[in-house]
Amino acid sequence: MLHMGETWSRAINLKLDIKQRRKDLEEALHNIKTPEADIQQQVQRQIWTPACN
């Protein structure tokens, strides 16, 4: 039997995980609809952006 707090933290983590996956999927979907040149610009921006953000 799980403690209530543990159950809650698992539920919250799962919810955050789902939100992140949904964001990734929406981004992927957007990239599918985006012309190739725009994607290359985005990729270059990501490469040149510092990793700290």
Tab-separated table of C-alpha atoms in Angstrom:
chain	number	residue	atom	x	y	z
A	1	MET	CA	0.000	0.000	0.000
A	2	LEU	CA	1.394	3.389	-0.983
A	3	HIS	CA	1.346	6.366	1.329
A	4	MET	CA	-0.984	9.130	0.203
A	5	GLY	CA	1.919	11.566	-0.317
A	6	GLU	CA	3.770	9.086	-2.493
A	7	THR	CA	0.662	8.500	-4.584
A	8	TRP	CA	0.220	12.236	-5.053
A	9	SER	CA	3.820	12.832	-6.063
A	10	ARG	CA	3.605	9.996	-8.587
A	11	ALA	CA	0.405	11.449	-9.989
A	12	ILE	CA	1.976	14.902	-10.264
A	13	ASN	CA	5.117	13.524	-11.922
A	14	LEU	CA	2.994	11.576	-14.377
A	15	LYS	CA	0.975	14.680	-15.185
A	16	LEU	CA	4.139	16.723	-15.792
A	17	ASP	CA	5.526	13.922	-17.960
A	18	ILE	CA	2.345	13.858	-20.026
A	19	LYS	CA	2.442	17.654	-20.430
A	20	GLN	CA	6.055	17.466	-21.625
A	21	ARG	CA	5.264	14.675	-24.103
A	22	ARG	CA	2.282	16.612	-25.382
A	23	LYS	CA	4.483	19.675	-25.876
A	24	ASP	CA	7.008	17.529	-27.764
A	25	LEU	CA	4.253	16.086	-29.952
A	26	GLU	CA	2.796	19.513	-30.701
A	27	GLU	CA	6.284	20.737	-31.607
A	28	ALA	CA	6.798	17.738	-33.888
A	29	LEU	CA	3.427	18.314	-35.501
A	30	HIS	CA	4.308	21.963	-36.031
A	31	ASN	CA	7.610	20.942	-37.617
A	32	ILE	CA	5.775	18.632	-40.013
A	33	LYS	CA	3.673	21.568	-41.179
A	34	THR	CA	6.681	23.899	-41.345
A	35	PRO	CA	8.699	24.228	-44.562
A	36	GLU	CA	12.167	22.665	-44.504
A	37	ALA	CA	14.024	25.994	-44.582
A	38	ASP	CA	12.222	27.195	-41.458
A	39	ILE	CA	13.133	23.991	-39.626
A	40	GLN	CA	16.802	24.410	-40.523
A	41	GLN	CA	16.712	27.960	-39.129
A	42	GLN	CA	15.147	26.667	-35.901
A	43	VAL	CA	17.771	23.940	-35.596
A	44	GLN	CA	20.597	26.419	-36.127
A	45	ARG	CA	19.069	28.703	-33.489
A	46	GLN	CA	18.929	25.785	-31.052
A	47	ILE	CA	22.561	24.903	-31.735
A	48	TRP	CA	23.755	28.469	-31.134
A	49	THR	CA	21.562	29.038	-28.089
A	50	PRO	CA	23.401	28.368	-24.815
A	51	ALA	CA	22.229	25.211	-23.100
A	52	CYS	CA	21.456	27.012	-19.845
A	53	ASN	CA	17.973	28.225	-20.789
